[in-house]
PDB file of C-alpha atoms in Angstrom:
ATOM      1  CA  MET A   1       0.000   0.000   0.000  1.00 33.00           C
ATOM      2  CA  PRO A   2       1.537   3.375  -0.993  1.00 40.00           C
ATOM      3  CA  CYS A   3       2.121   6.143   1.522  1.00 44.00           C
ATOM      4  CA  ARG A   4      -0.548   8.842   1.675  1.00 44.00           C
ATOM      5  CA  PRO A   5       0.808  12.390   1.448  1.00 46.00           C
ATOM      6  CA  ARG A   6      -1.292  13.664   4.362  1.00 46.00           C
ATOM      7  CA  LYS A   7       0.010  11.039   6.810  1.00 48.00           C
ATOM      8  CA  PRO A   8       3.255   9.307   5.896  1.00 44.00           C
ATOM      9  CA  ALA A   9       3.132   5.697   7.081  1.00 48.00           C
ATOM     10  CA  CYS A  10       5.966   3.950   5.245  1.00 55.00           C
ATOM     11  CA  MET A  11       8.550   6.672   5.839  1.00 71.00           C
ATOM     12  CA  PRO A  12       8.633   9.829   7.946  1.00 89.00           C
ATOM     13  CA  PHE A  13       7.891  11.733   4.724  1.00 95.00           C
ATOM     14  CA  ALA A  14       5.657  11.502   1.681  1.00 96.00           C
ATOM     15  CA  LEU A  15       5.697  13.402  -1.600  1.00 97.00           C
ATOM     16  CA  GLU A  16       2.614  14.091  -3.707  1.00 97.00           C
ATOM     17  CA  PHE A  17       3.732  15.294  -7.112  1.00 97.00           C
ATOM     18  CA  GLN A  18       1.738  17.778  -9.173  1.00 96.00           C
ATOM     19  CA  ASN A  19       2.412  18.965 -12.732  1.00 95.00           C
ATOM     20  CA  ASN A  20       4.002  22.158 -11.410  1.00 96.00           C
ATOM     21  CA  GLY A  21       5.097  21.329  -7.872  1.00 97.00           C
ATOM     22  CA  VAL A  22       4.996  19.067  -4.882  1.00 98.00           C
ATOM     23  CA  PHE A  23       3.326  18.575  -1.517  1.00 97.00           C
ATOM     24  CA  LEU A  24       5.932  17.265   0.931  1.00 97.00           C
ATOM     25  CA  THR A  25       4.649  16.029   4.281  1.00 97.00           C
ATOM     26  CA  PHE A  26       6.811  14.977   7.214  1.00 97.00           C
ATOM     27  CA  ALA A  27       5.725  13.131  10.364  1.00 95.00           C
ATOM     28  CA  GLU A  28       7.142  11.733  13.584  1.00 94.00           C
ATOM     29  CA  VAL A  29      10.939  12.176  13.794  1.00 95.00           C
ATOM     30  CA  VAL A  30      12.776  14.046  11.015  1.00 95.00           C
ATOM     31  CA  THR A  31      16.513  13.530  10.541  1.00 96.00           C
ATOM     32  CA  ASP A  32      19.170  14.780   8.137  1.00 96.00           C
ATOM     33  CA  GLU A  33      18.867  11.487   6.246  1.00 96.00           C
ATOM     34  CA  HIS A  34      15.102  11.926   5.753  1.00 96.00           C
ATOM     35  CA  LEU A  35      15.519  15.503   4.532  1.00 97.00           C
ATOM     36  CA  LEU A  36      18.273  14.579   2.082  1.00 97.00           C
ATOM     37  CA  GLU A  37      16.359  11.558   0.765  1.00 97.00           C
ATOM     38  CA  SER A  38      13.157  13.567   0.255  1.00 97.00           C
ATOM     39  CA  ASP A  39      15.165  16.317  -1.465  1.00 97.00           C
ATOM     40  CA  GLU A  40      16.707  13.785  -3.841  1.00 97.00           C
ATOM     41  CA  GLN A  41      13.260  12.443  -4.749  1.00 97.00           C
ATOM     42  CA  LEU A  42      11.812  15.959  -5.070  1.00 97.00           C
ATOM     43  CA  TYR A  43      14.505  17.182  -7.483  1.00 96.00           C
ATOM     44  CA  GLY A  44      14.742  13.834  -9.292  1.00 96.00           C
ATOM     45  CA  HIS A  45      11.101  14.034 -10.383  1.00 97.00           C
ATOM     46  CA  VAL A  46      10.077  15.445 -13.774  1.00 96.00           C
ATOM     47  CA  TYR A  47       7.465  18.214 -13.511  1.00 96.00           C
ATOM     48  CA  PRO A  48       5.620  18.681 -16.833  1.00 95.00           C
ATOM     49  CA  ASP A  49       5.019  22.390 -16.124  1.00 94.00           C
ATOM     50  CA  GLY A  50       8.302  22.927 -14.272  1.00 94.00           C
ATOM     51  CA  LEU A  51       8.877  23.004 -10.523  1.00 96.00           C
ATOM     52  CA  GLN A  52       7.033  26.174  -9.517  1.00 96.00           C
ATOM     53  CA  PHE A  53       6.086  25.422  -5.903  1.00 97.00           C
ATOM     54  CA  GLN A  54       6.686  23.335  -2.830  1.00 97.00           C
ATOM     55  CA  LEU A  55       4.288  23.074   0.084  1.00 98.00           C
ATOM     56  CA  VAL A  56       6.153  21.498   3.000  1.00 98.00           C
ATOM     57  CA  ASP A  57       4.026  20.383   5.950  1.00 98.00           C
ATOM     58  CA  LEU A  58       5.689  19.770   9.335  1.00 97.00           C
ATOM     59  CA  THR A  59       2.428  19.694  11.308  1.00 96.00           C
ATOM     60  CA  GLU A  60       2.736  16.012  12.283  1.00 95.00           C
ATOM     61  CA  VAL A  61       6.425  16.223  13.277  1.00 96.00           C
ATOM     62  CA  ARG A  62       7.082  15.461  16.944  1.00 94.00           C
ATOM     63  CA  ASP A  63      10.903  15.767  16.843  1.00 95.00           C
ATOM     64  CA  PHE A  64      13.066  17.605  14.303  1.00 95.00           C
ATOM     65  CA  ARG A  65      16.656  16.362  14.579  1.00 95.00           C
ATOM     66  CA  ALA A  66      18.208  17.903  11.464  1.00 94.00           C
ATOM     67  CA  SER A  67      21.472  19.804  11.698  1.00 96.00           C
ATOM     68  CA  HIS A  68      21.905  23.433  10.733  1.00 95.00           C
ATOM     69  CA  LYS A  69      24.519  22.246   8.220  1.00 97.00           C
ATOM     70  CA  THR A  70      21.864  20.209   6.385  1.00 97.00           C
ATOM     71  CA  MET A  71      19.366  23.077   6.539  1.00 96.00           C
ATOM     72  CA  ARG A  72      21.977  25.419   5.036  1.00 96.00           C
ATOM     73  CA  TYR A  73      22.758  22.906   2.266  1.00 97.00           C
ATOM     74  CA  LEU A  74      19.058  22.517   1.406  1.00 97.00           C
ATOM     75  CA  GLY A  75      18.478  26.286   1.427  1.00 96.00           C
ATOM     76  CA  GLU A  76      21.421  26.934  -0.876  1.00 95.00           C
ATOM     77  CA  LYS A  77      20.326  24.100  -3.190  1.00 96.00           C
ATOM     78  CA  ASP A  78      16.750  25.434  -3.424  1.00 96.00           C
ATOM     79  CA  ARG A  79      18.022  28.949  -4.207  1.00 94.00           C
ATOM     80  CA  GLU A  80      20.498  27.743  -6.854  1.00 93.00           C
ATOM     81  CA  TYR A  81      17.882  25.500  -8.492  1.00 94.00           C
ATOM     82  CA  SER A  82      15.413  28.387  -8.757  1.00 93.00           C
ATOM     83  CA  GLN A  83      18.042  30.728 -10.181  1.00 91.00           C
ATOM     84  CA  THR A  84      18.852  28.153 -12.871  1.00 93.00           C
ATOM     85  CA  HIS A  85      15.406  26.669 -13.614  1.00 92.00           C
ATOM     86  CA  GLY A  86      12.969  29.514 -12.982  1.00 90.00           C
ATOM     87  CA  ARG A  87      10.942  31.091 -10.219  1.00 91.00           C
ATOM     88  CA  GLN A  88       9.747  28.898  -7.379  1.00 94.00           C
ATOM     89  CA  VAL A  89       7.676  29.603  -4.275  1.00 96.00           C
ATOM     90  CA  ILE A  90       7.991  27.482  -1.154  1.00 97.00           C
ATOM     91  CA  ALA A  91       5.608  27.559   1.803  1.00 97.00           C
ATOM     92  CA  VAL A  92       6.594  25.687   4.968  1.00 97.00           C
ATOM     93  CA  ILE A  93       3.927  24.860   7.532  1.00 97.00           C
ATOM     94  CA  ALA A  94       5.874  24.760  10.789  1.00 95.00           C
ATOM     95  CA  PRO A  95       3.649  25.583  13.759  1.00 91.00           C
ATOM     96  CA  THR A  96       6.095  24.183  16.352  1.00 89.00           C
ATOM     97  CA  GLN A  97       8.583  21.396  15.625  1.00 88.00           C
ATOM     98  CA  GLY A  98      11.045  22.289  12.890  1.00 90.00           C
ATOM     99  CA  ARG A  99      10.307  26.005  12.967  1.00 91.00           C
ATOM    100  CA  SER A 100      13.776  27.122  14.073  1.00 92.00           C
ATOM    101  CA  ASN A 101      15.439  24.807  11.534  1.00 93.00           C
ATOM    102  CA  SER A 102      13.082  26.140   8.871  1.00 94.00           C
ATOM    103  CA  ILE A 103      14.238  29.655   9.687  1.00 93.00           C
ATOM    104  CA  VAL A 104      17.853  28.542   9.147  1.00 93.00           C
ATOM    105  CA  TRP A 105      16.843  26.998   5.796  1.00 94.00           C
ATOM    106  CA  GLU A 106      14.968  30.168   4.811  1.00 93.00           C
ATOM    107  CA  VAL A 107      17.969  32.416   5.544  1.00 93.00           C
ATOM    108  CA  TRP A 108      20.121  30.397   3.138  1.00 93.00           C
ATOM    109  CA  ALA A 109      17.359  29.968   0.530  1.00 93.00           C
ATOM    110  CA  GLN A 110      16.566  33.666   0.154  1.00 88.00           C
ATOM    111  CA  ASP A 111      18.297  35.754  -2.481  1.00 77.00           C
ATOM    112  CA  THR A 112      18.462  39.232  -1.017  1.00 73.00           C
ATOM    113  CA  SER A 113      20.631  40.599  -3.836  1.00 72.00           C
ATOM    114  CA  THR A 114      17.659  41.354  -6.084  1.00 71.00           C
ATOM    115  CA  SER A 115      14.227  42.949  -5.833  1.00 72.00           C
ATOM    116  CA  ASP A 116      12.789  40.089  -7.957  1.00 72.00           C
ATOM    117  CA  PRO A 117      14.208  36.869  -6.448  1.00 83.00           C
ATOM    118  CA  ALA A 118      13.915  33.521  -8.204  1.00 89.00           C
ATOM    119  CA  LEU A 119      12.909  31.884  -4.937  1.00 92.00           C
ATOM    120  CA  VAL A 120      10.271  33.258  -2.584  1.00 92.00           C
ATOM    121  CA  THR A 121       9.673  31.566   0.778  1.00 95.00           C
ATOM    122  CA  LYS A 122       7.274  31.851   3.703  1.00 95.00           C
ATOM    123  CA  LEU A 123       6.929  30.081   7.042  1.00 96.00           C
ATOM    124  CA  VAL A 124       3.309  29.712   8.150  1.00 97.00           C
ATOM    125  CA  ASP A 125       1.334  28.089  10.970  1.00 96.00           C
ATOM    126  CA  ASN A 126      -1.336  26.171   9.024  1.00 96.00           C
ATOM    127  CA  ARG A 127      -2.368  24.828   5.620  1.00 96.00           C
ATOM    128  CA  GLU A 128      -4.982  27.537   4.981  1.00 96.00           C
ATOM    129  CA  GLU A 129      -2.357  30.241   5.420  1.00 97.00           C
ATOM    130  CA  ALA A 130       0.035  28.338   3.113  1.00 97.00           C
ATOM    131  CA  VAL A 131      -2.574  27.873   0.361  1.00 96.00           C
ATOM    132  CA  ALA A 132      -3.607  31.551   0.541  1.00 96.00           C
ATOM    133  CA  TRP A 133       0.028  32.695   0.323  1.00 97.00           C
ATOM    134  CA  LEU A 134       0.749  30.382  -2.616  1.00 97.00           C
ATOM    135  CA  LYS A 135      -2.334  31.763  -4.369  1.00 96.00           C
ATOM    136  CA  GLU A 136      -1.104  35.344  -3.769  1.00 96.00           C
ATOM    137  CA  ASN A 137       2.070  34.258  -5.548  1.00 94.00           C
ATOM    138  CA  GLY A 138       0.311  32.816  -8.597  1.00 94.00           C
ATOM    139  CA  ILE A 139       0.040  29.159  -7.541  1.00 94.00           C
ATOM    140  CA  GLU A 140      -3.430  27.605  -7.566  1.00 85.00           C
ATOM    141  CA  ILE A 141      -3.790  24.385  -5.547  1.00 83.00           C
ATOM    142  CA  SER A 142      -6.683  22.557  -3.957  1.00 62.00           C
TER     143      SER A 142
END
């Protein structure tokens, strides 16, 4: 039985691919290994309309054990990918667990050298806020 994106059962993460982006949901305990594996799957996928968005949900995470080194690596990778492949928006739902690590990621992901960055990010507290922010940035999801 495949993992459901809303509640990962097989792994601490699940990806639900769309034509133009991905829903990435984490649960339970998140480690560097889980983040790097999910990132490999995320960027290894072919998006027919290009990778325009990521919605990362940390709501079900009870312990976030990732290092700041990994968060920096992922932030830099997201920024470089967007600069090379086109604009991307990433919303991270991090109400509690993972919020401080998400801030570290966001610092390294942001490109502050331009008024029109290739990557735009936002940390939010819930899915409704994430969906509304993505919509404000031209991404329609259900």
